Tab-separated table of C-alpha atoms in Angstrom:
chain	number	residue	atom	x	y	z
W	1	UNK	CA	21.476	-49.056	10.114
W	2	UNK	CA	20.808	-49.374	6.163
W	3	UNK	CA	17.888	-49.243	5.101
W	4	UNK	CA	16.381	-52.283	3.878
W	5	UNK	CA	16.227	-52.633	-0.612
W	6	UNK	CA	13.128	-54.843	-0.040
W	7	UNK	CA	10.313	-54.268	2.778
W	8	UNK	CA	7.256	-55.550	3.078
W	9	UNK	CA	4.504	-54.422	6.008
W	10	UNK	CA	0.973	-55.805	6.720
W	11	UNK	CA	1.194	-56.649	2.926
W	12	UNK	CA	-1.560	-58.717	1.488
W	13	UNK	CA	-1.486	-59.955	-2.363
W	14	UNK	CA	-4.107	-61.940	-4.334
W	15	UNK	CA	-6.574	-61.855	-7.465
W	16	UNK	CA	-10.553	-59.986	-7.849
W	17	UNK	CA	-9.922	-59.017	-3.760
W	18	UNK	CA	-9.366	-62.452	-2.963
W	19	UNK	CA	-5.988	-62.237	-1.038
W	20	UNK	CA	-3.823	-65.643	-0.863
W	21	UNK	CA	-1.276	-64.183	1.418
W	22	UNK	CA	-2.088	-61.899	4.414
W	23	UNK	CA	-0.200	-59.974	6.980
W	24	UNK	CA	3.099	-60.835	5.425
W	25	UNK	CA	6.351	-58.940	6.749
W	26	UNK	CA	9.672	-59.138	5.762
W	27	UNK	CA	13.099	-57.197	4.604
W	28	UNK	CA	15.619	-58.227	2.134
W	29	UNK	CA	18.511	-56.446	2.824
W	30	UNK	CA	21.703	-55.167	0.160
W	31	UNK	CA	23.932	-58.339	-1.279
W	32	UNK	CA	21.506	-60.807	-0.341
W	33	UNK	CA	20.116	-63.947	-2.602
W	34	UNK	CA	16.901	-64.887	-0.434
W	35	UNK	CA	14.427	-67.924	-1.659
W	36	UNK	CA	10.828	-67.666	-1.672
W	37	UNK	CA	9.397	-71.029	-1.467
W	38	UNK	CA	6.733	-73.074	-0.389
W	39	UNK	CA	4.671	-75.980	-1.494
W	40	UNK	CA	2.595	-75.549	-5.288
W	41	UNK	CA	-0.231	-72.581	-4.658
W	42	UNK	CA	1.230	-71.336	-1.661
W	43	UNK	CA	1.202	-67.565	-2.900
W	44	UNK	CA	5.271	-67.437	-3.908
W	45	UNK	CA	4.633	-66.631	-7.305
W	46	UNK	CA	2.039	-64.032	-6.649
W	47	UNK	CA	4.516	-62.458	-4.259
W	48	UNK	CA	6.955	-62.189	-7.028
W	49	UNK	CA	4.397	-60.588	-9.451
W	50	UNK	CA	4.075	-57.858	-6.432
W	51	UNK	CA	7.446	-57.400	-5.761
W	52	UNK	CA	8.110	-56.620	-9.599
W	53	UNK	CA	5.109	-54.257	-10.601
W	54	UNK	CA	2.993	-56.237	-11.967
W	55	UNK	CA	0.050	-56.853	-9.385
W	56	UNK	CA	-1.106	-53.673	-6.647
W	57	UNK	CA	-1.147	-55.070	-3.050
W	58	UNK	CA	-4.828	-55.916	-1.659
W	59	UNK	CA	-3.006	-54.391	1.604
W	60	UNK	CA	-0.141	-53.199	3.229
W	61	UNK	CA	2.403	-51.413	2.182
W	62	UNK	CA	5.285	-52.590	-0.451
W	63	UNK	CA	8.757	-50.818	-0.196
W	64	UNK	CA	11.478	-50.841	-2.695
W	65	UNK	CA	14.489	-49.116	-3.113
W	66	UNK	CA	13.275	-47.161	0.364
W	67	UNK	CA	10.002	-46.095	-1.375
W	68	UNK	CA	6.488	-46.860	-1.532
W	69	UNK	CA	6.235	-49.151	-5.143
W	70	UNK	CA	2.549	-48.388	-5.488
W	71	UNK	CA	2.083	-45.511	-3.912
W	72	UNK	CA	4.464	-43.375	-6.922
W	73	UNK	CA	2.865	-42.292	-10.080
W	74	UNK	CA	3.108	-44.709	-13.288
W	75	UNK	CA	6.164	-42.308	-14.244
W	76	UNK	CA	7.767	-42.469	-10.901
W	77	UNK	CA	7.692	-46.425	-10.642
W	78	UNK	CA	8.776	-47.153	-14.051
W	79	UNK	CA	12.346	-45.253	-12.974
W	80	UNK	CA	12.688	-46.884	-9.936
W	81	UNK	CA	11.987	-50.491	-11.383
W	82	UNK	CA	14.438	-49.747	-14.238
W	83	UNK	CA	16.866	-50.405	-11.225
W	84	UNK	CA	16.031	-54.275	-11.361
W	85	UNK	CA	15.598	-56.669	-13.315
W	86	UNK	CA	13.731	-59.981	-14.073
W	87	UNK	CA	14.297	-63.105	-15.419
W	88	UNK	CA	11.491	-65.212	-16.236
W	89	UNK	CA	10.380	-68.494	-15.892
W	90	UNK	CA	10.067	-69.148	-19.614
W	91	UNK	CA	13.383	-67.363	-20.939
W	92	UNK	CA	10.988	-65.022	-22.492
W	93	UNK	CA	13.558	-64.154	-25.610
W	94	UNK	CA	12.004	-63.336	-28.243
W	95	UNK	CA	12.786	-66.308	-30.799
W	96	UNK	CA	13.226	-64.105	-33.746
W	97	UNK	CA	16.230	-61.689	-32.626
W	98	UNK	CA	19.375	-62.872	-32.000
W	99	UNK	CA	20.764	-63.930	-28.633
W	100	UNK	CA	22.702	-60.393	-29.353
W	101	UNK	CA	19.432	-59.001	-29.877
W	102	UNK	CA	17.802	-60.040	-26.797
W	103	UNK	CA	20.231	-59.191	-24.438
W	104	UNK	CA	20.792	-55.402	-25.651
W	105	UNK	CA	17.515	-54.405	-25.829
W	106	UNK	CA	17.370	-53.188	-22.207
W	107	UNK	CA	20.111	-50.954	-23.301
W	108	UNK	CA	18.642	-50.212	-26.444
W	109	UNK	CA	15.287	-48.930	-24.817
W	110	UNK	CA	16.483	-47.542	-21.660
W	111	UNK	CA	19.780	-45.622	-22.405
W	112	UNK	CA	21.599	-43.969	-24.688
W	113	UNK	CA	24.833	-45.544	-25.067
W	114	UNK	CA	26.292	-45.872	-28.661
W	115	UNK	CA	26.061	-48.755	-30.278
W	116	UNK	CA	29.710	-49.729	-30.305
W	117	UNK	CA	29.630	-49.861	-26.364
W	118	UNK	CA	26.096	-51.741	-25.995
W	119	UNK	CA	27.989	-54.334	-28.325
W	120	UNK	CA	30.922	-54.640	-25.929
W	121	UNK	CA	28.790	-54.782	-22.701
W	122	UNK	CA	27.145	-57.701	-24.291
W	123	UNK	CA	29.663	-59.399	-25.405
W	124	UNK	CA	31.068	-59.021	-21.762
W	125	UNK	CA	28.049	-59.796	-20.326
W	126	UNK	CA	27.631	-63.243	-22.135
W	127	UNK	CA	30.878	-64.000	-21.458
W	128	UNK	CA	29.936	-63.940	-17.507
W	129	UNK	CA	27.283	-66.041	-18.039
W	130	UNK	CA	29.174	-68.464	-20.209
W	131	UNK	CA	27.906	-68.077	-23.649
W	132	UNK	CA	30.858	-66.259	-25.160
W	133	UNK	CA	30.851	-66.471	-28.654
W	134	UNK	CA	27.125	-66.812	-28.988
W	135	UNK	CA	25.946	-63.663	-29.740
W	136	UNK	CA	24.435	-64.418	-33.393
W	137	UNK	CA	22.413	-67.397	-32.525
W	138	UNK	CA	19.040	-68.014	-32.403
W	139	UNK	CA	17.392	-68.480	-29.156
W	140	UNK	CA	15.848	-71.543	-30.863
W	141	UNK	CA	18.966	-73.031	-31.452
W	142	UNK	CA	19.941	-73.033	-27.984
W	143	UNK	CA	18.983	-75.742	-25.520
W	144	UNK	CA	16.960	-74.599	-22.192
W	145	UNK	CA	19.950	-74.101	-19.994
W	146	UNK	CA	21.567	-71.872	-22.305
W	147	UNK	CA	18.339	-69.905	-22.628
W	148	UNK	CA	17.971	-69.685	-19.156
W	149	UNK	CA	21.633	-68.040	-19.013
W	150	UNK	CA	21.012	-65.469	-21.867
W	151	UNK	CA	18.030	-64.528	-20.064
W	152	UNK	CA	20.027	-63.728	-16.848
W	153	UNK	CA	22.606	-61.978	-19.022
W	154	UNK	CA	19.421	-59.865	-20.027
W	155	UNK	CA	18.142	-59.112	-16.796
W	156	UNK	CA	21.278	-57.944	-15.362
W	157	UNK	CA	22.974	-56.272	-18.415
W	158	UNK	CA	21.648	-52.868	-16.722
W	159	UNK	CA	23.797	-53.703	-13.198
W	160	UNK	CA	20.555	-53.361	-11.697
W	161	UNK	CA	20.311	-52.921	-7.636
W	162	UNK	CA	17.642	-55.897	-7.399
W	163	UNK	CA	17.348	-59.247	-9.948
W	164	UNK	CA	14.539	-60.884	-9.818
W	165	UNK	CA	14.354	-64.563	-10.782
W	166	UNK	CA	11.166	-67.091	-10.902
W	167	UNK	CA	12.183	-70.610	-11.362
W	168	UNK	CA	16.026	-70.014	-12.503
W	169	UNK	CA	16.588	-73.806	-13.046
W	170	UNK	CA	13.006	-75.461	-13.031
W	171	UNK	CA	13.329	-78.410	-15.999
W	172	UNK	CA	17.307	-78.774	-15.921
W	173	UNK	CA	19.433	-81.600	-15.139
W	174	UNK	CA	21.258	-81.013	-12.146
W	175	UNK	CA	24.315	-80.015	-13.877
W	176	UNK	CA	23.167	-77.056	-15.395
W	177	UNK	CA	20.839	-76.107	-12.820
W	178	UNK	CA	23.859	-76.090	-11.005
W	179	UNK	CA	25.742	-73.817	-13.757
W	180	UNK	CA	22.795	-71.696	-12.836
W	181	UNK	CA	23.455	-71.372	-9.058
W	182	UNK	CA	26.734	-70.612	-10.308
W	183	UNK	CA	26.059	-67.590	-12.269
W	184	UNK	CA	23.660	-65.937	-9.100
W	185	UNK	CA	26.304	-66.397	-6.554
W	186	UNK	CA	28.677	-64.802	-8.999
W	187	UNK	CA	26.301	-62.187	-9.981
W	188	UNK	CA	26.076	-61.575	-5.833
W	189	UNK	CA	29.413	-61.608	-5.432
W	190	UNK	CA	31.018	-59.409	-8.536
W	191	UNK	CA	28.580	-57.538	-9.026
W	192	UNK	CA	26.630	-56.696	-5.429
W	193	UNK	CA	23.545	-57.375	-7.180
W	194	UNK	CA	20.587	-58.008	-4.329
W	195	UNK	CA	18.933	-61.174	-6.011
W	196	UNK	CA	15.035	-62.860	-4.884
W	197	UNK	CA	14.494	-65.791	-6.528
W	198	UNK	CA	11.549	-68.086	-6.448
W	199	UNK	CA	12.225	-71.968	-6.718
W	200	UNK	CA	11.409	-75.441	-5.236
W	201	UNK	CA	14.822	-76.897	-6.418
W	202	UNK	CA	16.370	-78.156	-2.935
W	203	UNK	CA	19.693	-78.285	-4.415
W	204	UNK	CA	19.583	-74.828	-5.715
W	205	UNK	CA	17.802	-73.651	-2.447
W	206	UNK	CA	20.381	-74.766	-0.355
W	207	UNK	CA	23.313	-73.565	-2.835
W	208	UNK	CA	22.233	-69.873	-3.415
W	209	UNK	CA	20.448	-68.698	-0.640
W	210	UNK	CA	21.531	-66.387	2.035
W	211	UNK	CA	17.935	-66.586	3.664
W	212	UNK	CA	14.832	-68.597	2.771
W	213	UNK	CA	10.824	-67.192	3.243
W	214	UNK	CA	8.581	-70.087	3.395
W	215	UNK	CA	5.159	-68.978	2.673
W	216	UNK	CA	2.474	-71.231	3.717
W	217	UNK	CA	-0.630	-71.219	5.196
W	218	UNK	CA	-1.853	-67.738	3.918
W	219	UNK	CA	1.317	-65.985	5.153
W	220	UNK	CA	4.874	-66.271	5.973
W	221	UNK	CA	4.987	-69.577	7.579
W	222	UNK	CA	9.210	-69.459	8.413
W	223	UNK	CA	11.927	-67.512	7.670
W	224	UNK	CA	15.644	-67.886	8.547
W	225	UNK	CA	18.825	-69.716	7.084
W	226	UNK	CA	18.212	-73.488	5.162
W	227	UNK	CA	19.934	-74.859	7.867
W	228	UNK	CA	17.982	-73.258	10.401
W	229	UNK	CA	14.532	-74.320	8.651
W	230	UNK	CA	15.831	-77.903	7.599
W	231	UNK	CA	16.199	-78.455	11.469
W	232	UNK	CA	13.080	-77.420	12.024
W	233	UNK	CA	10.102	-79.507	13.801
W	234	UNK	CA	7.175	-78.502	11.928
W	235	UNK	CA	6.096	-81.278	10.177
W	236	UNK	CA	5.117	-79.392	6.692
W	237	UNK	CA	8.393	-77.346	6.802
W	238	UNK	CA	10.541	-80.581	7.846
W	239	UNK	CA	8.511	-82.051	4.858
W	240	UNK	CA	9.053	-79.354	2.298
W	241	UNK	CA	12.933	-79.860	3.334
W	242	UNK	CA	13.029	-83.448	3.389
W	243	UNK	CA	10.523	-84.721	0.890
W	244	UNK	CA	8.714	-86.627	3.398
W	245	UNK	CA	5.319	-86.985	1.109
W	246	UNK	CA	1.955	-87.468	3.068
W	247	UNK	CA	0.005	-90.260	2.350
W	248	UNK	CA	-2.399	-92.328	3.882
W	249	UNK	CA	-2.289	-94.853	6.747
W	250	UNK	CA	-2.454	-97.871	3.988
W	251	UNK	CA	-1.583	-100.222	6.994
W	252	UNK	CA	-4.860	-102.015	7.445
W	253	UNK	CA	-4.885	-102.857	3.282
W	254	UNK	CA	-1.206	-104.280	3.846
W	255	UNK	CA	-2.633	-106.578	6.212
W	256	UNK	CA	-5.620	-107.757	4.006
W	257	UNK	CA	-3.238	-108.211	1.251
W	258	UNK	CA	-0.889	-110.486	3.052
W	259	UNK	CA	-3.325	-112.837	5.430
């Protein structure tokens, strides 16, 4: 049996020892997309931060690539995360380089391929993506989708093992958001890149992922296919799924207001 890119055990994340998940298990295996959701605060976010280096584990142990993310020196864990990437929320491309620019400079810092290839595997890269062409623009000429989509063409430009991804398509119309879901499949598919993405975008949840983790309730509150949790009969995971939004029994004011 492989061994798992992504495993969590007894893991336990938070802020100033204050954990807001606890106890949470769970493997991502090669070629998968898999969603972390769950309602606003729920911890997803925070997960993500832990899963990319950027915030130790109150607890548990954190395994990436088959090793131990925070138990390696500094040295060891900045080679092993230079086999994934991440695509932020925000784009973050820096507004004054060109799209060019932005999407090299993995391969600028981290290698050291001549120039004349770097150009090509950009150019190839934002071609897969579907910005060919727009290598000498300005991010800030570019609308949000587009930004979104030379930011994935920056996160993967190394072939990395694992992508990470917080809120791909949060703020797009459903078209591109759905150019978006496009790009990750394809990205899974061509390219056998393992992908975790964080999002609340039913549409795209239901058109990228493999597996789902709901977290929840200070841990992992369900985990399986969308179909599998959609069907389910907890009421805030059938809620989550369905958009059923809680609000109070207004019956008795319905009744004042119409004797």
């Amino acid at each position: 049996m492989s061994t798992p890119l992504i495993e969590c055990r007894g893991v336990s994340v938070g802020y100033d020892e204050k954990p807001v998940l606890e106890n949470v298990d769970f493997v991502i295996e090669q070629g998968e997309i898999v969603t972390l959701l769950g309602g606003s605060g729920c911890g997803k976010s925070t997960m993500l931060r832990s899963l990319t280096g950027l915030l130790p584990p109150l607890a548990g142990e954190m395994l990436v690539l088959g090793k131990p993310l925070y138990d390696l020196s500094l040295e060891e864990r900045n080679e092993l995360l230079k086999k994934t990437g991440t695509a932020f929320q925000q784009d973050a491309l820096f507004g004054s380089m060109s799209v060019a620019d932005n999407v090299a400079l993995p391969l600028r810092e981290l290698t050291s391929l001549p120039e004349a290839v770097i150009k090509e595997m950009v150019r190839m890269r934002l071609f897969m993506v579907g910005l060919p062409g727009s290598e000498k623009k300005l991010p800030t000429s570019m609308s949000g989708g587009q930004r979104k989509r030379a930011a994935l063409a920056r996160a993967s430009i190394l072939d990395p093992v694992i992508m990470f991804c917080d809120e791909p398509s949060a703020g797009l119309d459903p078209a591109v958001a759905a150019t978006i879901d496009d790009t990750l499949n394809h990205f899974r598919d061509a390219l056998n890149i393992t992908i975790v993405v964080v999002t609340h975008e039913l549409e795209s949840i239901r058109a990228i992922s493999d597996r789902v983790i709901m977290f929840g309730r200070g841990s992992v509150m369900a985990r399986g296919t969308v179909d599998e949790l959609m069907a389910s009969k907890d009421p805030e995971i059938f809620n989550f799924f369905h958009r059923v939004a809680e609000r109070p029994d207004d019956t008795g004011a319905l009744e004042q207001l119409t004797r």
